[in-house]
Structures are given as C-alpha cells and as structure tokens.
Amino acid sequence: MNRDDFPILKRTINNHRLVYFDNAATTQKPQTVIDALSCYYAHFNSNIHRGVHGLSQEATALFEEARECVKKFINAPSNQEIIFTRGTTESINLVASSFGKTFINEGDEVLITEMEHHSNIVPWQMICEEKRAHLKVLPFNEKGELCMDLLDGFLTEKTKIVAVTHTSNTLGTINDISVIIEKAHAKNIPVLIDGAQAMSHEKIDVQALDCDFFAFSGHKMYAPMGVGVLYGKEKWLNAMPPYQGGGEMVRHVSFEKTTYNELPYKFEAGTPSVGDVIGLKTAIDYIESIGIEKIADFQQELFQYAFEKLSQIEEIEFFGTAQHKAAIISFNLKGIHPYDVGTILDQYGIAVRTGHHCTQPIMTRFGIPGTVRASFAFYNTFEEIDLLVEAVNKAKKMLQ
Ligand code: 7TS
C-alpha cells in the first residue's frame, strides 16, 4: 500500500532489500514530506512572526496554517492550545516543569504507570524531587494491561496530575485512557496523555477524550524529526508560567520586568523549526489523503498476521499480549539475547529494535535485559513479515 511514496524503502542493507520494522522509533517519510522541506528552504526560508518583509510574512502564514491543520487533525478547540515543540519529550518536560512549578507542592503526588517511556517518567521524577512530592506508579499485569482495578486507590486527594501513555511503545498495549481521564476528572485531577505512539495507529480527538494535555512527535507520523506538539487546555496553559525565556514568548522586556506574550506564543521561545512544522502539515495532509482509519485497519491486519506466524516458532516468548494492542510486537527467543537476534536480522536487511526501548521498568518487571521489537507501518507487507519469520527461525538455529 503506497510503498512507492517512500523512497527509502527501495534501499538495500547488507545486500538485502530493506525491511523496515522499527516504525515505533520513527516512521519513514513520504516523498511529499521530503519535497516540502526542500521547497521551504528553496522558496520560503525566513524567520517568522518578526519581519515586515514579504518573505517573512509568507513563512509566518505557512507556519500558522500548519497550526490550524494540527488543530483540526486532533480536533482541538483553538489554535491557542497548539504549542509547537521539538517532540513528545519536550512537550512532557514543558508540562512537568511549568505545571509542576505552579501546582505541585511538598507531599503532593504525581501518578504515572509502570509502562511509561522514560520521557514520561524522568521529567516527573525531576519535578517531584525538586518539590519533595511523590511519584506513584500504577502497575500492569502479566499481559501488559494496566491494573485498572487499583486505579481508584491511586487517585487520592494529594494527586495533582496523572500522566499516562495512550499506547505503550514496548508492549503495544492501548490503554483505556477514557476511563482513566473520567476517573481522574471525577476527583478534579488533570490528565496528560503521552500520544507518541497513538498518532500513527488511530484517530485522536482531544475533545472527545477530554484530556488536559496531549503530547506527540511528528517523526513518528511520517513528518520530519525536530517537531512535536503539545495540546493543552487553555485554562491550564494560562495558569502556567512560561517554560523557557527568550524571543517571541514576551510582550515587553525591560530590566525591571518582562511581560509575556499570549498563547500559544508564551510557550514558544526562540526560532522554531519552521520547515519541520510545515513538513508536519504535509504529513497530516498525506495521512488524510489515505485515511487514518484505513491505515489503522491495515496495520492491524499486519499485526494479526505477524503475531500468528511468530507464535508458531517454538520457544518464542511475547511481552505484551493485551486485548487491545497496536501493531507493535516485543518478543525474545528463550535463552538468547535480543541483541544477538537483532544482529542476525540485520544481516538479512531487517531493521528491528533491540534493547529496553527506553522503558527499563518494563524490563525489570519481566526480569529481562531487553526484547526484540517489530513495529509495523502501513507501508509494510505480508511478504516482509514472512521474511522476518524466516530470519527469526534462522537466528534461532544459529544461536541455540
Ligand atoms: N513516549 C513514547 C510512548 C514513545 O514511544 C517515545 C519514543 C517517546 C515518548 C519520546 O518521543 P521523542 O520523539 O520525544 O523521542 N519512542 C521511541 C522508541 O520506542 N524507540 O525510539 C524512540
């Protein structure tokens, strides 16, 4: 499906045609996104929001069009609630730091889960340490599903915010975030959703979810690296201090006192990655030209096929067998280090990720050093999955 749109898929690695199964780390880019970057630098490059000259105004218009496009794509109520960042990590750091400064105090609690990416653990640990607050962790069960029956007990009058991943990058679990948001809101607790993996797997509607913050990265949804988004409800963003100081985020600066710009600029200090932001709009246009539902359905088919085929390999162990899963499969061959399997797959041109996937607590929970992870995008094929299965079987023979 639309493979020809992605020039990199024609590459060879180790004399084999590239089979790219590392989509959870970053997706490949269609030609239209690559062209958008070169078009921006060839025809529109200029710093934005500041210039009276025509070129700067054109670049500014394209940048703000991209904001409007993102707003519509996630159904946010207003452009003021769309903040461009460098990625999910920066979006979460922004909230942890800025929300934390204002709303988290000594003895308070922040609730995360055992399956978070380090980017949704460490920023909260840092602010908790600074404020002498406590980081609480909702565990998951053997299948990699959150222990939802424990949630009520974890939401206390001291909980100031819940930060949870929509979809686990390691287990593939799609969490029941609507229930988490509903339960937290019943106790007036805001919720941040780490949407890094969600964006390429399903349609996101932040109003339907009613989340308070939603963070994601462009590069995991066919857009360039270097751009991400933080959606935040205006009521929170207005109540939070700026994250970084610099250009564009101010209204007036004097040595005595500086006043801050309105939303969203208050949170966009310094020159943004204008070309990448425009590339993000192009990626969204591309996704919409195919249809996110169609993309999601095909990825599910690939996932079901891969899971079934891999399950037939003796002594394969899966990590993350939740009922609701995105197209991400983590596995190990019993007694074999994941790195060794990954190295052999690479010999056949198959790109999988091995290691802890920036989720060390998940590895600790299962008592393993890491996993082999295959994550699928709609440009993958059933034939590629057959090649994976064949190569895993070969690796097994060689390593056992
Ligand atoms: N949250 C989740 C759930 C992620 O999967 C990732 C990146 C991040 C946050 C951080 O995103 P960034 O764009 O700011 O880096 N996950 C992965 C991965 O699984 N392999 O490489 C990066």
Tab-separated table of C-alpha atoms and ligand atoms in Angstrom:
chain	number	residue	atom	x	y	z
A	1	MET	CA	0.000	0.000	0.000
A	2	ASN	CA	1.589	3.290	-1.185
A	3	ARG	CA	5.109	1.911	-0.790
A	4	ASP	CA	6.328	3.879	-3.778
A	5	ASP	CA	5.695	7.103	-1.855
A	6	PHE	CA	8.617	6.209	0.432
A	7	PRO	CA	11.931	6.348	-1.457
A	8	ILE	CA	13.975	4.844	1.389
A	9	LEU	CA	12.073	1.552	1.067
A	10	LYS	CA	13.966	0.942	-2.171
A	11	ARG	CA	17.271	0.830	-0.280
A	12	THR	CA	19.287	-2.259	0.397
A	13	ILE	CA	21.018	-3.077	3.666
A	14	ASN	CA	23.631	-5.831	3.756
A	15	ASN	CA	22.716	-6.715	0.166
A	16	HIS	CA	19.082	-7.339	1.022
A	17	ARG	CA	16.156	-5.053	0.324
A	18	LEU	CA	15.455	-3.032	3.477
A	19	VAL	CA	12.618	-4.418	5.590
A	20	TYR	CA	11.837	-1.617	7.987
A	21	PHE	CA	10.140	-2.792	11.185
A	22	ASP	CA	11.354	-0.002	13.502
A	23	ASN	CA	8.383	2.268	12.981
A	24	ALA	CA	7.741	2.827	16.688
A	25	ALA	CA	11.151	4.514	16.869
A	26	THR	CA	10.498	6.663	13.817
A	27	THR	CA	8.473	6.222	10.660
A	28	GLN	CA	9.879	6.754	7.180
A	29	LYS	CA	8.985	9.912	5.239
A	30	PRO	CA	6.979	10.062	2.035
A	31	GLN	CA	8.401	11.999	-0.929
A	32	THR	CA	5.827	14.770	-0.429
A	33	VAL	CA	7.219	15.484	3.062
A	34	ILE	CA	10.801	15.409	1.776
A	35	ASP	CA	9.762	17.793	-1.013
A	36	ALA	CA	8.019	20.117	1.440
A	37	LEU	CA	11.284	20.595	3.329
A	38	SER	CA	13.300	21.355	0.238
A	39	CYS	CA	10.529	23.645	-1.096
A	40	TYR	CA	10.519	25.585	2.176
A	41	TYR	CA	14.268	26.145	2.104
A	42	ALA	CA	14.319	26.880	-1.631
A	43	HIS	CA	11.427	29.351	-1.638
A	44	PHE	CA	10.226	30.457	1.812
A	45	ASN	CA	13.081	30.326	4.315
A	46	SER	CA	12.783	33.308	6.616
A	47	ASN	CA	12.368	33.892	10.326
A	48	ILE	CA	8.728	34.126	11.314
A	49	HIS	CA	6.458	36.473	13.283
A	50	ARG	CA	9.055	39.244	13.293
A	51	GLY	CA	9.546	40.558	9.801
A	52	VAL	CA	7.624	43.180	7.959
A	53	HIS	CA	9.084	41.873	4.710
A	54	GLY	CA	7.085	39.711	2.336
A	55	LEU	CA	9.152	36.544	2.688
A	56	SER	CA	8.816	36.538	6.467
A	57	GLN	CA	5.089	37.070	6.150
A	58	GLU	CA	4.749	34.153	3.753
A	59	ALA	CA	6.776	31.867	6.059
A	60	THR	CA	4.671	33.017	9.018
A	61	ALA	CA	1.454	32.281	7.121
A	62	LEU	CA	2.658	28.748	6.276
A	63	PHE	CA	3.689	28.164	9.888
A	64	GLU	CA	0.308	29.301	11.213
A	65	GLU	CA	-1.512	27.253	8.566
A	66	ALA	CA	0.290	24.230	9.965
A	67	ARG	CA	-1.001	25.094	13.442
A	68	GLU	CA	-4.543	25.269	12.085
A	69	CYS	CA	-4.013	21.914	10.363
A	70	VAL	CA	-2.809	20.250	13.601
A	71	LYS	CA	-5.729	21.784	15.490
A	72	LYS	CA	-8.214	20.264	13.051
A	73	PHE	CA	-6.392	16.929	12.918
A	74	ILE	CA	-6.716	16.351	16.674
A	75	ASN	CA	-9.969	18.328	16.927
A	76	ALA	CA	-8.627	20.867	19.419
A	77	PRO	CA	-10.981	23.769	20.136
A	78	SER	CA	-8.480	26.541	19.427
A	79	ASN	CA	-5.132	27.340	17.794
A	80	GLN	CA	-4.021	28.889	21.068
A	81	GLU	CA	-3.952	25.416	22.566
A	82	ILE	CA	-1.488	24.053	19.983
A	83	ILE	CA	2.128	24.579	21.021
A	84	PHE	CA	4.942	23.523	18.713
A	85	THR	CA	7.823	21.792	20.487
A	86	ARG	CA	10.728	19.593	19.407
A	87	GLY	CA	8.808	16.415	20.201
A	88	THR	CA	6.953	14.394	22.818
A	89	THR	CA	9.880	14.591	25.220
A	90	GLU	CA	9.957	18.371	25.160
A	91	SER	CA	6.158	18.584	25.390
A	92	ILE	CA	6.144	16.462	28.554
A	93	ASN	CA	9.097	18.343	30.061
A	94	LEU	CA	7.231	21.580	29.418
A	95	VAL	CA	4.196	20.407	31.385
A	96	ALA	CA	6.167	18.724	34.177
A	97	SER	CA	8.281	21.816	34.697
A	98	SER	CA	5.719	24.541	34.185
A	99	PHE	CA	2.619	22.864	35.644
A	100	GLY	CA	4.822	21.437	38.373
A	101	LYS	CA	6.193	24.835	39.403
A	102	THR	CA	2.694	26.165	39.971
A	103	PHE	CA	0.597	23.228	41.071
A	104	ILE	CA	2.863	20.611	42.687
A	105	ASN	CA	3.922	21.138	46.280
A	106	GLU	CA	5.578	19.220	49.091
A	107	GLY	CA	3.770	15.985	49.908
A	108	ASP	CA	1.706	16.011	46.690
A	109	GLU	CA	1.541	13.039	44.353
A	110	VAL	CA	2.025	12.555	40.614
A	111	LEU	CA	0.567	9.360	39.143
A	112	ILE	CA	2.224	7.620	36.199
A	113	THR	CA	2.220	3.948	35.166
A	114	GLU	CA	4.729	1.120	35.103
A	115	MET	CA	4.733	1.044	31.282
A	116	GLU	CA	5.801	4.653	30.600
A	117	HIS	CA	8.604	5.615	28.241
A	118	HIS	CA	11.472	7.268	30.133
A	119	SER	CA	10.268	10.571	28.666
A	120	ASN	CA	7.120	10.250	30.753
A	121	ILE	CA	8.968	9.174	33.898
A	122	VAL	CA	12.108	11.255	34.301
A	123	PRO	CA	10.578	14.763	33.915
A	124	TRP	CA	8.068	13.876	36.667
A	125	GLN	CA	10.801	12.431	38.857
A	126	MET	CA	12.762	15.652	38.461
A	127	ILE	CA	9.893	17.913	39.494
A	128	CYS	CA	8.896	15.562	42.334
A	129	GLU	CA	12.440	15.684	43.652
A	130	GLU	CA	12.517	19.463	43.410
A	131	LYS	CA	9.166	19.857	45.148
A	132	ARG	CA	9.506	16.925	47.561
A	133	ALA	CA	6.444	15.343	46.027
A	134	HIS	CA	5.854	11.611	45.486
A	135	LEU	CA	5.831	9.706	42.217
A	136	LYS	CA	3.186	6.956	42.287
A	137	VAL	CA	3.207	4.134	39.761
A	138	LEU	CA	0.148	2.187	38.629
A	139	PRO	CA	1.325	-1.361	37.797
A	140	PHE	CA	0.403	-3.586	34.862
A	141	ASN	CA	-0.437	-7.309	34.817
A	142	GLU	CA	1.260	-10.286	33.083
A	143	LYS	CA	-0.433	-9.442	29.780
A	144	GLY	CA	0.790	-5.868	29.897
A	145	GLU	CA	-2.578	-4.353	30.772
A	146	LEU	CA	-2.822	-1.648	33.423
A	147	CYS	CA	-4.305	-2.852	36.724
A	148	MET	CA	-7.379	-0.691	36.363
A	149	ASP	CA	-8.967	-2.176	39.487
A	150	LEU	CA	-6.243	-0.411	41.508
A	151	LEU	CA	-6.770	2.994	39.881
A	152	ASP	CA	-9.337	4.363	42.352
A	153	GLY	CA	-6.949	3.722	45.221
A	154	PHE	CA	-4.114	5.522	43.418
A	155	LEU	CA	-6.174	8.682	42.821
A	156	THR	CA	-6.018	10.453	46.174
A	157	GLU	CA	-6.702	13.996	47.340
A	158	LYS	CA	-2.932	14.536	47.045
A	159	THR	CA	-2.757	13.572	43.347
A	160	LYS	CA	-2.023	16.712	41.322
A	161	ILE	CA	-1.748	15.191	37.856
A	162	VAL	CA	-1.931	11.844	36.061
A	163	ALA	CA	0.495	11.245	33.168
A	164	VAL	CA	-0.126	8.104	31.151
A	165	THR	CA	0.773	6.726	27.773
A	166	HIS	CA	-2.013	6.189	25.264
A	167	THR	CA	-0.147	3.257	23.662
A	168	SER	CA	2.935	1.505	25.003
A	169	ASN	CA	5.917	1.614	22.644
A	170	THR	CA	7.197	-1.689	24.069
A	171	LEU	CA	4.115	-3.743	24.937
A	172	GLY	CA	1.864	-2.286	22.261
A	173	THR	CA	-0.936	-2.027	24.819
A	174	ILE	CA	-3.613	0.544	24.011
A	175	ASN	CA	-4.710	1.825	27.394
A	176	ASP	CA	-8.265	2.616	28.332
A	177	ILE	CA	-7.419	6.283	28.724
A	178	SER	CA	-11.043	7.445	28.552
A	179	VAL	CA	-11.754	5.610	31.805
A	180	ILE	CA	-8.561	6.987	33.388
A	181	ILE	CA	-9.496	10.540	32.357
A	182	GLU	CA	-13.068	10.133	33.599
A	183	LYS	CA	-11.988	8.777	36.972
A	184	ALA	CA	-9.299	11.439	37.430
A	185	HIS	CA	-11.685	14.220	36.451
A	186	ALA	CA	-14.250	12.951	38.959
A	187	LYS	CA	-11.625	13.955	41.535
A	188	ASN	CA	-10.659	17.182	39.700
A	189	ILE	CA	-7.273	15.807	38.684
A	190	PRO	CA	-5.928	16.802	35.226
A	191	VAL	CA	-4.527	14.164	32.868
A	192	LEU	CA	-1.620	14.302	30.417
A	193	ILE	CA	-1.639	11.746	27.626
A	194	ASP	CA	1.639	10.671	26.014
A	195	GLY	CA	0.379	10.231	22.467
A	196	ALA	CA	3.746	9.480	20.815
A	197	GLN	CA	2.672	6.023	19.601
A	198	ALA	CA	-1.021	6.741	19.223
A	199	MET	CA	-0.885	9.175	16.329
A	200	SER	CA	0.087	6.646	13.669
A	201	HIS	CA	-2.296	3.975	14.931
A	202	GLU	CA	-5.650	5.701	15.392
A	203	LYS	CA	-7.708	8.872	15.081
A	204	ILE	CA	-7.216	11.204	18.020
A	205	ASP	CA	-9.902	13.634	19.148
A	206	VAL	CA	-8.742	15.592	22.184
A	207	GLN	CA	-12.217	16.998	22.838
A	208	ALA	CA	-13.840	13.574	22.822
A	209	LEU	CA	-11.082	12.308	25.128
A	210	ASP	CA	-11.365	15.439	27.274
A	211	CYS	CA	-7.674	15.117	28.227
A	212	ASP	CA	-5.981	18.184	29.690
A	213	PHE	CA	-2.693	17.740	27.832
A	214	PHE	CA	-1.768	15.609	24.830
A	215	ALA	CA	1.857	15.273	23.668
A	216	PHE	CA	3.148	13.815	20.406
A	217	SER	CA	6.075	13.801	17.939
A	218	GLY	CA	5.892	14.496	14.220
A	219	HIS	CA	8.607	11.997	13.307
A	220	LYS	CA	6.519	9.024	14.413
A	221	MET	CA	3.758	10.023	11.968
A	222	TYR	CA	5.697	10.448	8.702
A	223	ALA	CA	6.753	14.046	9.440
A	224	PRO	CA	10.335	15.307	9.852
A	225	MET	CA	12.295	14.961	13.069
A	226	GLY	CA	12.552	18.120	15.114
A	227	VAL	CA	8.890	18.973	15.561
A	228	GLY	CA	6.297	17.895	18.069
A	229	VAL	CA	3.127	19.217	19.594
A	230	LEU	CA	1.727	19.908	22.998
A	231	TYR	CA	-2.023	20.323	23.113
A	232	GLY	CA	-3.151	21.837	26.411
A	233	LYS	CA	-6.457	23.163	27.652
A	234	GLU	CA	-6.359	26.941	27.686
A	235	LYS	CA	-7.362	27.133	31.348
A	236	TRP	CA	-4.215	25.230	32.335
A	237	LEU	CA	-1.850	26.881	29.850
A	238	ASN	CA	-2.968	30.314	31.013
A	239	ALA	CA	-2.345	29.367	34.622
A	240	MET	CA	1.153	28.009	33.909
A	241	PRO	CA	4.345	30.100	33.764
A	242	PRO	CA	6.480	30.060	30.574
A	243	TYR	CA	8.788	27.071	30.199
A	244	GLN	CA	11.717	28.847	28.540
A	245	GLY	CA	12.552	32.534	28.272
A	246	GLY	CA	13.670	34.147	25.048
A	247	GLY	CA	12.379	35.692	21.861
A	248	GLU	CA	8.732	35.527	20.755
A	249	MET	CA	7.413	34.480	24.177
A	250	VAL	CA	7.455	38.053	25.516
A	251	ARG	CA	5.163	41.047	25.150
A	252	HIS	CA	7.561	43.605	26.594
A	253	VAL	CA	11.009	43.331	28.100
A	254	SER	CA	12.674	45.744	30.431
A	255	PHE	CA	15.355	45.099	33.029
A	256	GLU	CA	12.787	45.729	35.746
A	257	LYS	CA	10.005	43.472	34.487
A	258	THR	CA	9.099	41.357	31.494
A	259	THR	CA	5.525	40.642	30.448
A	260	TYR	CA	4.641	37.552	28.470
A	261	ASN	CA	3.013	37.009	25.123
A	262	GLU	CA	-0.403	35.409	24.702
A	263	LEU	CA	-0.985	31.727	23.978
A	264	PRO	CA	0.450	29.791	22.256
A	265	TYR	CA	3.500	32.054	21.809
A	266	LYS	CA	4.105	32.240	25.562
A	267	PHE	CA	5.418	28.677	25.279
A	268	GLU	CA	7.333	29.034	22.008
A	269	ALA	CA	10.609	30.714	22.933
A	270	GLY	CA	13.209	31.139	20.198
A	271	THR	CA	13.151	30.406	16.485
A	272	PRO	CA	11.062	27.281	15.892
A	273	SER	CA	11.786	24.547	13.358
A	274	VAL	CA	9.683	26.290	10.700
A	275	GLY	CA	10.463	23.921	7.836
A	276	ASP	CA	9.747	20.873	10.004
A	277	VAL	CA	6.444	22.346	11.174
A	278	ILE	CA	5.452	22.831	7.531
A	279	GLY	CA	6.604	19.246	6.933
A	280	LEU	CA	4.266	18.132	9.720
A	281	LYS	CA	1.337	19.747	7.924
A	282	THR	CA	2.340	17.945	4.735
A	283	ALA	CA	2.480	14.643	6.642
A	284	ILE	CA	-1.007	15.234	8.065
A	285	ASP	CA	-2.317	16.051	4.566
A	286	TYR	CA	-0.693	12.824	3.390
A	287	ILE	CA	-2.257	10.738	6.184
A	288	GLU	CA	-5.653	12.281	5.461
A	289	SER	CA	-5.318	11.593	1.737
A	290	ILE	CA	-5.161	7.872	2.615
A	291	GLY	CA	-7.370	7.967	5.715
A	292	ILE	CA	-6.161	7.237	9.227
A	293	GLU	CA	-8.843	4.535	9.641
A	294	LYS	CA	-7.606	2.729	6.544
A	295	ILE	CA	-4.016	2.995	7.802
A	296	ALA	CA	-5.027	1.680	11.217
A	297	ASP	CA	-7.030	-1.237	9.781
A	298	PHE	CA	-4.187	-2.388	7.550
A	299	GLN	CA	-1.653	-2.135	10.380
A	300	GLN	CA	-3.945	-4.324	12.491
A	301	GLU	CA	-4.052	-6.908	9.690
A	302	LEU	CA	-0.252	-6.907	9.528
A	303	PHE	CA	-0.078	-7.253	13.276
A	304	GLN	CA	-2.521	-10.181	13.442
A	305	TYR	CA	-0.674	-11.953	10.630
A	306	ALA	CA	2.751	-11.399	12.234
A	307	PHE	CA	1.574	-12.474	15.673
A	308	GLU	CA	0.056	-15.658	14.301
A	309	LYS	CA	3.147	-16.546	12.263
A	310	LEU	CA	5.636	-15.712	15.012
A	311	SER	CA	3.570	-17.706	17.546
A	312	GLN	CA	4.344	-20.842	15.560
A	313	ILE	CA	8.041	-20.509	16.400
A	314	GLU	CA	8.867	-22.782	19.303
A	315	GLU	CA	10.335	-21.135	22.388
A	316	ILE	CA	9.303	-17.635	21.387
A	317	GLU	CA	8.110	-15.520	24.283
A	318	PHE	CA	5.941	-12.436	23.817
A	319	PHE	CA	5.932	-9.432	26.111
A	320	GLY	CA	2.620	-7.620	25.894
A	321	THR	CA	-0.390	-9.720	24.998
A	322	ALA	CA	-3.102	-7.236	25.909
A	323	GLN	CA	-6.527	-7.498	24.349
A	324	HIS	CA	-6.207	-4.064	22.767
A	325	LYS	CA	-2.891	-3.738	21.012
A	326	ALA	CA	-1.326	-1.518	18.396
A	327	ALA	CA	0.872	-3.057	15.677
A	328	ILE	CA	3.896	-3.496	17.962
A	329	ILE	CA	5.315	-6.917	18.904
A	330	SER	CA	8.010	-7.453	21.545
A	331	PHE	CA	9.496	-10.904	21.841
A	332	ASN	CA	12.504	-12.987	22.839
A	333	LEU	CA	13.745	-16.429	21.903
A	334	LYS	CA	14.250	-18.364	25.133
A	335	GLY	CA	17.858	-18.298	26.303
A	336	ILE	CA	19.021	-15.973	23.504
A	337	HIS	CA	19.975	-12.344	23.978
A	338	PRO	CA	17.747	-9.972	21.952
A	339	TYR	CA	20.804	-8.133	20.656
A	340	ASP	CA	22.081	-11.326	19.012
A	341	VAL	CA	18.744	-11.880	17.276
A	342	GLY	CA	18.679	-8.248	16.093
A	343	THR	CA	22.208	-8.540	14.712
A	344	ILE	CA	21.298	-11.588	12.652
A	345	LEU	CA	18.080	-10.000	11.373
A	346	ASP	CA	20.162	-7.032	10.268
A	347	GLN	CA	22.268	-9.381	8.147
A	348	TYR	CA	19.072	-10.034	6.191
A	349	GLY	CA	18.285	-6.317	5.887
A	350	ILE	CA	15.552	-6.487	8.541
A	351	ALA	CA	15.515	-3.479	10.858
A	352	VAL	CA	14.037	-4.253	14.270
A	353	ARG	CA	14.813	-2.594	17.567
A	354	THR	CA	16.506	-4.491	20.375
A	355	GLY	CA	17.029	-3.433	23.956
A	356	HIS	CA	14.877	-1.799	26.610
A	357	HIS	CA	13.195	0.707	24.253
A	358	CYS	CA	13.581	3.457	26.883
A	359	THR	CA	11.237	1.526	29.157
A	360	GLN	CA	13.630	-0.025	31.660
A	361	PRO	CA	10.956	-0.525	34.348
A	362	ILE	CA	9.099	-2.857	31.938
A	363	MET	CA	12.275	-4.923	31.556
A	364	THR	CA	12.695	-5.005	35.336
A	365	ARG	CA	9.072	-6.134	35.723
A	366	PHE	CA	9.682	-9.113	33.407
A	367	GLY	CA	13.261	-9.715	34.629
A	368	ILE	CA	14.774	-9.484	31.137
A	369	PRO	CA	17.595	-7.374	29.647
A	370	GLY	CA	15.529	-6.349	26.637
A	371	THR	CA	13.336	-7.554	23.819
A	372	VAL	CA	13.328	-7.720	20.039
A	373	ARG	CA	10.635	-5.335	18.841
A	374	ALA	CA	8.973	-5.319	15.441
A	375	SER	CA	6.628	-2.389	14.878
A	376	PHE	CA	4.615	-2.006	11.704
A	377	ALA	CA	3.531	0.826	9.435
A	378	PHE	CA	1.002	0.694	6.618
A	379	TYR	CA	3.785	0.519	4.003
A	380	ASN	CA	4.909	-2.859	5.337
A	381	THR	CA	3.734	-6.035	3.636
A	382	PHE	CA	2.789	-9.620	4.473
A	383	GLU	CA	5.789	-10.762	2.419
A	384	GLU	CA	8.077	-8.729	4.662
A	385	ILE	CA	6.579	-10.453	7.686
A	386	ASP	CA	7.295	-13.823	6.077
A	387	LEU	CA	10.932	-12.694	5.673
A	388	LEU	CA	11.012	-11.738	9.360
A	389	VAL	CA	9.660	-15.106	10.460
A	390	GLU	CA	12.123	-16.919	8.223
A	391	ALA	CA	15.042	-14.859	9.567
A	392	VAL	CA	13.977	-15.371	13.199
A	393	ASN	CA	13.927	-19.118	12.558
A	394	LYS	CA	17.404	-18.913	11.065
A	395	ALA	CA	18.627	-16.862	14.044
A	396	LYS	CA	17.197	-19.496	16.375
A	397	LYS	CA	19.065	-22.280	14.604
A	398	MET	CA	22.314	-20.327	14.595
A	399	LEU	CA	22.168	-19.196	18.212
A	400	GLN	CA	20.714	-22.171	20.046
B	1	7TS	N1	6.688	8.367	24.602
B	1	7TS	C1	6.557	7.218	23.914
B	1	7TS	C2	5.414	6.311	24.203
B	1	7TS	C3	7.494	6.914	22.920
B	1	7TS	O1	7.367	5.779	22.233
B	1	7TS	C4	8.573	7.796	22.683
B	1	7TS	C5	9.656	7.474	21.683
B	1	7TS	C6	8.620	8.997	23.390
B	1	7TS	C7	7.674	9.240	24.359
B	1	7TS	C8	9.666	10.037	23.131
B	1	7TS	O2	9.469	10.593	21.877
B	1	7TS	P1	10.533	11.631	21.264
B	1	7TS	O3	10.060	11.839	19.868
B	1	7TS	O4	10.467	12.862	22.081
B	1	7TS	O5	11.866	10.957	21.346
B	1	7TS	N2	9.864	6.081	21.495
B	1	7TS	C9	10.925	5.501	20.889
B	1	7TS	C10	11.041	4.119	20.719
B	1	7TS	O6	10.167	3.316	21.054
B	1	7TS	N3	12.214	3.849	20.136
B	1	7TS	O7	12.857	5.000	19.895
B	1	7TS	C11	12.059	6.043	20.376
